[in-house]
Amino acid sequence: MQAIISGIDGVPRVDGTAVFLTPTSDGAPSAMLHNLKHNHVLHERNILLTVVVEDKPYVTKGNRILIKDLGKNFYWIKVFYGFMETPDIPAALEQCATPALEQCATQGLSFDMMSTSFFISRALLVSSPNPGMMKWREDCFWRYPETR
């Protein structure tokens, strides 16, 4: 991601905030790369958002959000929820502007939902009849999602 950020100096920016939902912080989200490739612009502020479901039933509001400033108005936000909670992304983003969360307030991460666009990417894994993985291994791979 740092290679992308360091190379965007000449890219035009449009008003608003783009939130790219991504499962990890590794690399750039494909939705962002496709948006950049086809529209040749980035939003004024870009958020990489990862939702993490913890192995505990609830996460307190004080431990809900972690923010990393990536530079050039790019931020990576991790939002934590317990397995008994229903993720509420707009509420989590609103929490970024509250004085209780100092790291967000000092970075000025308030969100106007009317000028915020959300993007999501997905990886699609397709089974192939071509040789590569033995059929029994492929079956195991598809049956047990933790192996993916």
CSV table of N, CA and C in Angstrom, one decimal, residues 21-135:
chain,number,residue,atom,x,y,z
A,21,LEU,N,-13.7,-1.2,2.0
A,21,LEU,CA,-13.8,-2.4,2.9
A,21,LEU,C,-12.8,-3.4,2.4
A,22,THR,N,-11.9,-3.8,3.3
A,22,THR,CA,-10.8,-4.7,3.0
A,22,THR,C,-10.6,-5.7,4.1
A,23,PRO,N,-10.3,-7.0,3.9
A,23,PRO,CA,-10.1,-7.9,5.0
A,23,PRO,C,-8.8,-7.8,5.7
A,24,THR,N,-7.8,-7.3,5.0
A,24,THR,CA,-6.5,-7.1,5.6
A,24,THR,C,-5.8,-5.8,5.2
A,25,SER,N,-4.7,-5.5,5.8
A,25,SER,CA,-4.0,-4.3,5.5
A,25,SER,C,-2.9,-4.6,4.5
A,26,ASP,N,-2.8,-5.8,4.0
A,26,ASP,CA,-1.8,-6.2,3.0
A,26,ASP,C,-2.3,-5.7,1.6
A,27,GLY,N,-1.4,-4.9,1.0
A,27,GLY,CA,-1.7,-4.4,-0.4
A,27,GLY,C,-2.9,-3.5,-0.4
A,28,ALA,N,-3.2,-3.1,-1.7
A,28,ALA,CA,-4.3,-2.1,-1.9
A,28,ALA,C,-5.5,-2.9,-2.3
A,29,PRO,N,-6.7,-2.4,-1.8
A,29,PRO,CA,-7.9,-3.1,-2.2
A,29,PRO,C,-8.2,-3.0,-3.7
A,30,SER,N,-8.6,-4.1,-4.2
A,30,SER,CA,-8.8,-4.1,-5.7
A,30,SER,C,-9.9,-3.1,-6.1
A,31,ALA,N,-10.9,-2.8,-5.3
A,31,ALA,CA,-11.9,-1.8,-5.7
A,31,ALA,C,-11.2,-0.4,-5.8
A,32,MET,N,-10.2,-0.1,-5.0
A,32,MET,CA,-9.5,1.1,-5.1
A,32,MET,C,-8.7,1.2,-6.4
A,33,LEU,N,-8.0,0.1,-6.7
A,33,LEU,CA,-7.2,0.0,-7.9
A,33,LEU,C,-8.0,0.1,-9.2
A,34,HIS,N,-9.2,-0.6,-9.2
A,34,HIS,CA,-10.1,-0.5,-10.3
A,34,HIS,C,-10.7,0.9,-10.5
A,35,ASN,N,-11.0,1.5,-9.4
A,35,ASN,CA,-11.5,2.9,-9.4
A,35,ASN,C,-10.5,3.9,-10.0
A,36,LEU,N,-9.2,3.7,-9.5
A,36,LEU,CA,-8.1,4.5,-10.0
A,36,LEU,C,-7.9,4.2,-11.5
A,37,LYS,N,-7.9,3.0,-11.9
A,37,LYS,CA,-7.7,2.6,-13.3
A,37,LYS,C,-8.7,3.2,-14.2
A,38,HIS,N,-10.0,3.1,-13.9
A,38,HIS,CA,-11.1,3.4,-14.8
A,38,HIS,C,-11.5,4.9,-14.7
A,39,ASN,N,-11.4,5.5,-13.5
A,39,ASN,CA,-11.8,6.9,-13.3
A,39,ASN,C,-10.6,7.9,-13.3
A,40,HIS,N,-9.4,7.4,-13.0
A,40,HIS,CA,-8.2,8.2,-13.0
A,40,HIS,C,-8.3,9.3,-11.9
A,41,VAL,N,-9.0,9.0,-10.8
A,41,VAL,CA,-9.1,10.0,-9.7
A,41,VAL,C,-9.1,9.2,-8.4
A,42,LEU,N,-8.8,9.9,-7.3
A,42,LEU,CA,-8.9,9.4,-6.0
A,42,LEU,C,-9.8,10.4,-5.2
A,43,HIS,N,-10.4,9.9,-4.2
A,43,HIS,CA,-11.2,10.9,-3.3
A,43,HIS,C,-10.2,11.7,-2.5
A,44,GLU,N,-10.7,12.8,-2.0
A,44,GLU,CA,-9.9,13.7,-1.1
A,44,GLU,C,-9.3,12.9,0.1
A,45,ARG,N,-10.1,12.1,0.7
A,45,ARG,CA,-9.7,11.3,1.8
A,45,ARG,C,-10.1,9.8,1.5
A,46,ASN,N,-9.1,8.9,1.8
A,46,ASN,CA,-9.3,7.5,1.5
A,46,ASN,C,-9.1,6.7,2.8
A,47,ILE,N,-10.1,5.9,3.1
A,47,ILE,CA,-10.1,5.0,4.3
A,47,ILE,C,-10.1,3.6,3.9
A,48,LEU,N,-9.1,2.8,4.4
A,48,LEU,CA,-9.1,1.4,4.3
A,48,LEU,C,-9.8,0.8,5.5
A,49,LEU,N,-10.9,0.2,5.5
A,49,LEU,CA,-11.6,-0.2,6.6
A,49,LEU,C,-11.6,-1.8,6.8
A,50,THR,N,-11.2,-2.3,7.9
A,50,THR,CA,-11.2,-3.7,8.2
A,50,THR,C,-12.0,-3.9,9.4
A,51,VAL,N,-13.0,-4.8,9.3
A,51,VAL,CA,-13.8,-5.2,10.4
A,51,VAL,C,-13.3,-6.5,10.9
A,52,VAL,N,-13.0,-6.6,12.3
A,52,VAL,CA,-12.5,-7.7,12.9
A,52,VAL,C,-13.5,-8.2,13.9
A,53,VAL,N,-13.9,-9.5,13.8
A,53,VAL,CA,-14.8,-10.1,14.8
A,53,VAL,C,-13.9,-10.9,15.8
A,54,GLU,N,-13.9,-10.5,17.1
A,54,GLU,CA,-13.1,-11.1,18.1
A,54,GLU,C,-13.7,-12.4,18.6
A,55,ASP,N,-12.9,-13.2,19.3
A,55,ASP,CA,-13.4,-14.4,19.9
A,55,ASP,C,-14.0,-14.2,21.3
A,56,LYS,N,-14.5,-13.0,21.5
A,56,LYS,CA,-15.2,-12.7,22.8
A,56,LYS,C,-16.5,-12.1,22.4
A,57,PRO,N,-17.5,-12.2,23.3
A,57,PRO,CA,-18.9,-11.8,22.9
A,57,PRO,C,-19.0,-10.3,22.6
A,58,TYR,N,-18.3,-9.5,23.4
A,58,TYR,CA,-18.5,-8.0,23.2
A,58,TYR,C,-17.2,-7.3,23.3
A,59,VAL,N,-17.1,-6.2,22.6
A,59,VAL,CA,-15.9,-5.3,22.6
A,59,VAL,C,-16.4,-3.9,23.1
A,60,THR,N,-15.8,-3.4,24.1
A,60,THR,CA,-16.2,-2.1,24.6
A,60,THR,C,-15.9,-1.0,23.6
A,61,LYS,N,-16.6,0.1,23.7
A,61,LYS,CA,-16.5,1.2,22.8
A,61,LYS,C,-15.1,1.8,22.8
A,62,GLY,N,-14.4,1.8,23.9
A,62,GLY,CA,-13.1,2.3,24.0
A,62,GLY,C,-12.0,1.4,23.3
A,63,ASN,N,-12.4,0.2,23.0
A,63,ASN,CA,-11.5,-0.7,22.3
A,63,ASN,C,-12.0,-1.1,20.9
A,64,ARG,N,-13.0,-0.3,20.5
A,64,ARG,CA,-13.6,-0.6,19.2
A,64,ARG,C,-12.8,-0.2,18.0
A,65,ILE,N,-12.1,0.9,18.1
A,65,ILE,CA,-11.4,1.5,16.8
A,65,ILE,C,-9.9,1.6,17.0
A,66,LEU,N,-9.2,1.3,15.9
A,66,LEU,CA,-7.8,1.5,15.9
A,66,LEU,C,-7.5,2.2,14.5
A,67,ILE,N,-6.8,3.3,14.6
A,67,ILE,CA,-6.5,4.1,13.4
A,67,ILE,C,-5.0,4.2,13.1
A,68,LYS,N,-4.7,4.0,11.8
A,68,LYS,CA,-3.3,4.2,11.4
A,68,LYS,C,-3.3,5.2,10.3
A,69,ASP,N,-2.5,6.3,10.5
A,69,ASP,CA,-2.3,7.3,9.4
A,69,ASP,C,-1.3,6.8,8.4
A,70,LEU,N,-1.7,6.5,7.2
A,70,LEU,CA,-0.8,6.0,6.2
A,70,LEU,C,-0.1,7.2,5.4
A,71,GLY,N,-0.5,8.4,5.6
A,71,GLY,CA,0.0,9.5,4.9
A,71,GLY,C,-0.8,9.9,3.7
A,72,LYS,N,-0.6,11.1,3.3
A,72,LYS,CA,-1.3,11.7,2.1
A,72,LYS,C,-2.8,11.5,2.1
A,73,ASN,N,-3.4,11.7,3.3
A,73,ASN,CA,-4.8,11.6,3.5
A,73,ASN,C,-5.4,10.2,3.3
A,74,PHE,N,-4.6,9.1,3.6
A,74,PHE,CA,-5.0,7.8,3.6
A,74,PHE,C,-4.9,7.3,5.0
A,75,TYR,N,-6.0,6.6,5.4
A,75,TYR,CA,-6.0,6.0,6.8
A,75,TYR,C,-6.5,4.6,6.7
A,76,TRP,N,-5.9,3.8,7.6
A,76,TRP,CA,-6.4,2.4,7.8
A,76,TRP,C,-7.1,2.4,9.2
A,77,ILE,N,-8.4,2.0,9.1
A,77,ILE,CA,-9.2,1.9,10.4
A,77,ILE,C,-9.6,0.5,10.6
A,78,LYS,N,-9.3,0.0,11.8
A,78,LYS,CA,-9.7,-1.4,12.2
A,78,LYS,C,-10.8,-1.2,13.2
A,79,VAL,N,-12.0,-1.8,12.9
A,79,VAL,CA,-13.1,-1.8,13.8
A,79,VAL,C,-13.3,-3.2,14.4
A,80,PHE,N,-13.4,-3.2,15.7
A,80,PHE,CA,-13.5,-4.5,16.4
A,80,PHE,C,-14.9,-4.7,16.9
A,81,TYR,N,-15.4,-5.9,16.8
A,81,TYR,CA,-16.7,-6.3,17.3
A,81,TYR,C,-16.6,-7.7,18.0
A,82,GLY,N,-17.4,-7.9,18.9
A,82,GLY,CA,-17.5,-9.3,19.5
A,82,GLY,C,-18.4,-10.1,18.7
A,83,PHE,N,-18.3,-11.5,18.9
A,83,PHE,CA,-19.1,-12.4,18.0
A,83,PHE,C,-20.6,-12.3,18.3
A,84,MET,N,-21.0,-11.7,19.4
A,84,MET,CA,-22.4,-11.5,19.7
A,84,MET,C,-23.0,-10.2,19.2
A,85,GLU,N,-22.1,-9.3,18.6
A,85,GLU,CA,-22.5,-8.0,18.2
A,85,GLU,C,-22.8,-8.0,16.7
A,86,THR,N,-23.6,-7.0,16.3
A,86,THR,CA,-23.9,-6.8,14.9
A,86,THR,C,-23.1,-5.6,14.5
A,87,PRO,N,-22.2,-5.7,13.5
A,87,PRO,CA,-21.4,-4.6,13.1
A,87,PRO,C,-22.2,-3.4,12.6
A,88,ASP,N,-21.9,-2.2,13.0
A,88,ASP,CA,-22.6,-1.0,12.6
A,88,ASP,C,-21.5,0.0,12.1
A,89,ILE,N,-21.2,-0.1,10.9
A,89,ILE,CA,-20.1,0.7,10.3
A,89,ILE,C,-20.4,2.2,10.4
A,90,PRO,N,-21.6,2.7,10.1
A,90,PRO,CA,-21.8,4.2,10.2
A,90,PRO,C,-21.6,4.7,11.7
A,91,ALA,N,-22.1,3.9,12.6
A,91,ALA,CA,-21.9,4.2,14.1
A,91,ALA,C,-20.4,4.2,14.4
A,92,ALA,N,-19.6,3.2,13.9
A,92,ALA,CA,-18.2,3.2,14.2
A,92,ALA,C,-17.5,4.4,13.6
A,93,LEU,N,-17.9,4.8,12.4
A,93,LEU,CA,-17.2,6.0,11.8
A,93,LEU,C,-17.6,7.2,12.5
A,94,GLU,N,-18.9,7.3,13.0
A,94,GLU,CA,-19.3,8.5,13.9
A,94,GLU,C,-18.4,8.6,15.1
A,95,GLN,N,-18.1,7.4,15.7
A,95,GLN,CA,-17.3,7.4,16.9
A,95,GLN,C,-15.9,8.0,16.7
A,96,CYS,N,-15.4,8.0,15.4
A,96,CYS,CA,-14.1,8.6,15.1
A,96,CYS,C,-14.1,10.1,15.4
A,97,ALA,N,-15.2,10.8,15.4
A,97,ALA,CA,-15.2,12.2,15.6
A,97,ALA,C,-15.5,12.6,17.1
A,98,THR,N,-15.7,11.6,18.0
A,98,THR,CA,-16.0,11.9,19.4
A,98,THR,C,-14.8,12.2,20.1
A,99,PRO,N,-14.8,13.2,21.1
A,99,PRO,CA,-13.7,13.5,21.9
A,99,PRO,C,-13.1,12.3,22.7
A,100,ALA,N,-14.0,11.3,23.0
A,100,ALA,CA,-13.6,10.2,23.8
A,100,ALA,C,-12.5,9.4,23.1
A,101,LEU,N,-12.4,9.5,21.8
A,101,LEU,CA,-11.4,8.8,21.0
A,101,LEU,C,-10.4,9.8,20.5
A,102,GLU,N,-9.4,10.1,21.3
A,102,GLU,CA,-8.5,11.2,21.0
A,102,GLU,C,-7.8,11.0,19.7
A,103,GLN,N,-7.3,9.8,19.3
A,103,GLN,CA,-6.6,9.6,18.1
A,103,GLN,C,-7.4,10.0,16.9
A,104,CYS,N,-8.7,9.8,16.9
A,104,CYS,CA,-9.5,10.2,15.8
A,104,CYS,C,-9.7,11.7,15.7
A,105,ALA,N,-10.0,12.3,16.9
A,105,ALA,CA,-10.3,13.7,16.9
A,105,ALA,C,-9.1,14.5,16.5
A,106,THR,N,-7.9,14.1,16.9
A,106,THR,CA,-6.7,14.9,16.5
A,106,THR,C,-6.4,14.7,15.0
A,107,GLN,N,-6.9,13.6,14.4
A,107,GLN,CA,-6.6,13.5,13.0
A,107,GLN,C,-7.8,14.0,12.2
A,108,GLY,N,-8.8,14.5,12.8
A,108,GLY,CA,-9.9,15.1,12.1
A,108,GLY,C,-10.8,14.2,11.3
A,109,LEU,N,-11.0,13.0,11.9
A,109,LEU,CA,-11.7,12.0,11.1
A,109,LEU,C,-13.2,12.0,11.4
A,110,SER,N,-13.8,13.1,11.0
A,110,SER,CA,-15.3,13.2,11.1
A,110,SER,C,-15.8,12.8,9.7
A,111,PHE,N,-17.0,12.2,9.7
A,111,PHE,CA,-17.5,11.6,8.5
A,111,PHE,C,-18.9,12.3,8.2
A,112,ASP,N,-19.1,12.8,7.0
A,112,ASP,CA,-20.4,13.2,6.5
A,112,ASP,C,-20.8,12.1,5.6
A,113,MET,N,-21.8,11.3,6.0
A,113,MET,CA,-22.2,10.2,5.2
A,113,MET,C,-22.8,10.5,3.8
A,114,MET,N,-23.2,11.7,3.7
A,114,MET,CA,-23.7,12.1,2.3
A,114,MET,C,-22.6,12.4,1.3
A,115,SER,N,-21.4,12.6,1.8
A,115,SER,CA,-20.2,12.7,0.9
A,115,SER,C,-19.2,11.6,1.1
A,116,THR,N,-19.7,10.5,1.6
A,116,THR,CA,-18.8,9.3,1.8
A,116,THR,C,-19.3,8.2,0.8
A,117,SER,N,-18.4,7.6,0.1
A,117,SER,CA,-18.7,6.5,-0.8
A,117,SER,C,-18.1,5.3,-0.3
A,118,PHE,N,-18.8,4.2,-0.3
A,118,PHE,CA,-18.3,2.9,0.2
A,118,PHE,C,-18.0,2.0,-1.0
A,119,PHE,N,-16.9,1.3,-0.9
A,119,PHE,CA,-16.5,0.4,-2.0
A,119,PHE,C,-16.2,-1.0,-1.3
A,120,ILE,N,-16.5,-2.1,-2.0
A,120,ILE,CA,-16.2,-3.4,-1.5
A,120,ILE,C,-15.6,-4.2,-2.6
A,121,SER,N,-14.6,-5.0,-2.2
A,121,SER,CA,-14.0,-5.9,-3.2
A,121,SER,C,-14.3,-7.3,-2.7
A,122,ARG,N,-14.2,-8.3,-3.6
A,122,ARG,CA,-14.3,-9.7,-3.2
A,122,ARG,C,-13.4,-10.5,-4.1
A,123,ALA,N,-12.9,-11.5,-3.4
A,123,ALA,CA,-12.1,-12.5,-4.2
A,123,ALA,C,-13.0,-13.7,-4.5
A,124,LEU,N,-13.0,-14.1,-5.7
A,124,LEU,CA,-13.8,-15.2,-6.1
A,124,LEU,C,-12.9,-16.4,-6.5
A,125,LEU,N,-13.0,-17.4,-5.7
A,125,LEU,CA,-12.2,-18.6,-6.0
A,125,LEU,C,-13.0,-19.6,-6.8
A,126,VAL,N,-12.4,-20.1,-7.9
A,126,VAL,CA,-13.2,-21.0,-8.8
A,126,VAL,C,-12.4,-22.3,-8.9
A,127,SER,N,-13.1,-23.4,-8.7
A,127,SER,CA,-12.5,-24.7,-8.9
A,127,SER,C,-12.3,-24.9,-10.4
A,128,SER,N,-11.2,-25.5,-10.7
A,128,SER,CA,-10.8,-25.7,-12.1
A,128,SER,C,-10.6,-27.2,-12.4
A,129,PRO,N,-11.1,-27.7,-13.6
A,129,PRO,CA,-10.8,-29.1,-14.0
A,129,PRO,C,-9.4,-29.3,-14.4
A,130,ASN,N,-8.6,-28.3,-14.6
A,130,ASN,CA,-7.2,-28.4,-15.0
A,130,ASN,C,-6.4,-29.0,-13.8
A,131,PRO,N,-5.3,-29.7,-14.1
A,131,PRO,CA,-4.5,-30.2,-13.0
A,131,PRO,C,-3.8,-29.1,-12.2
A,132,GLY,N,-3.6,-29.4,-11.0
A,132,GLY,CA,-3.0,-28.4,-10.1
A,132,GLY,C,-3.0,-29.0,-8.7
A,133,MET,N,-4.2,-29.1,-8.2
A,133,MET,CA,-4.4,-29.6,-6.8
A,133,MET,C,-5.2,-30.9,-6.9
A,134,MET,N,-4.8,-31.9,-6.2
A,134,MET,CA,-5.5,-33.2,-6.2
A,134,MET,C,-7.0,-32.9,-5.8
A,135,LYS,N,-7.9,-33.7,-6.4
A,135,LYS,CA,-9.3,-33.4,-6.1
A,135,LYS,C,-9.7,-33.5,-4.7
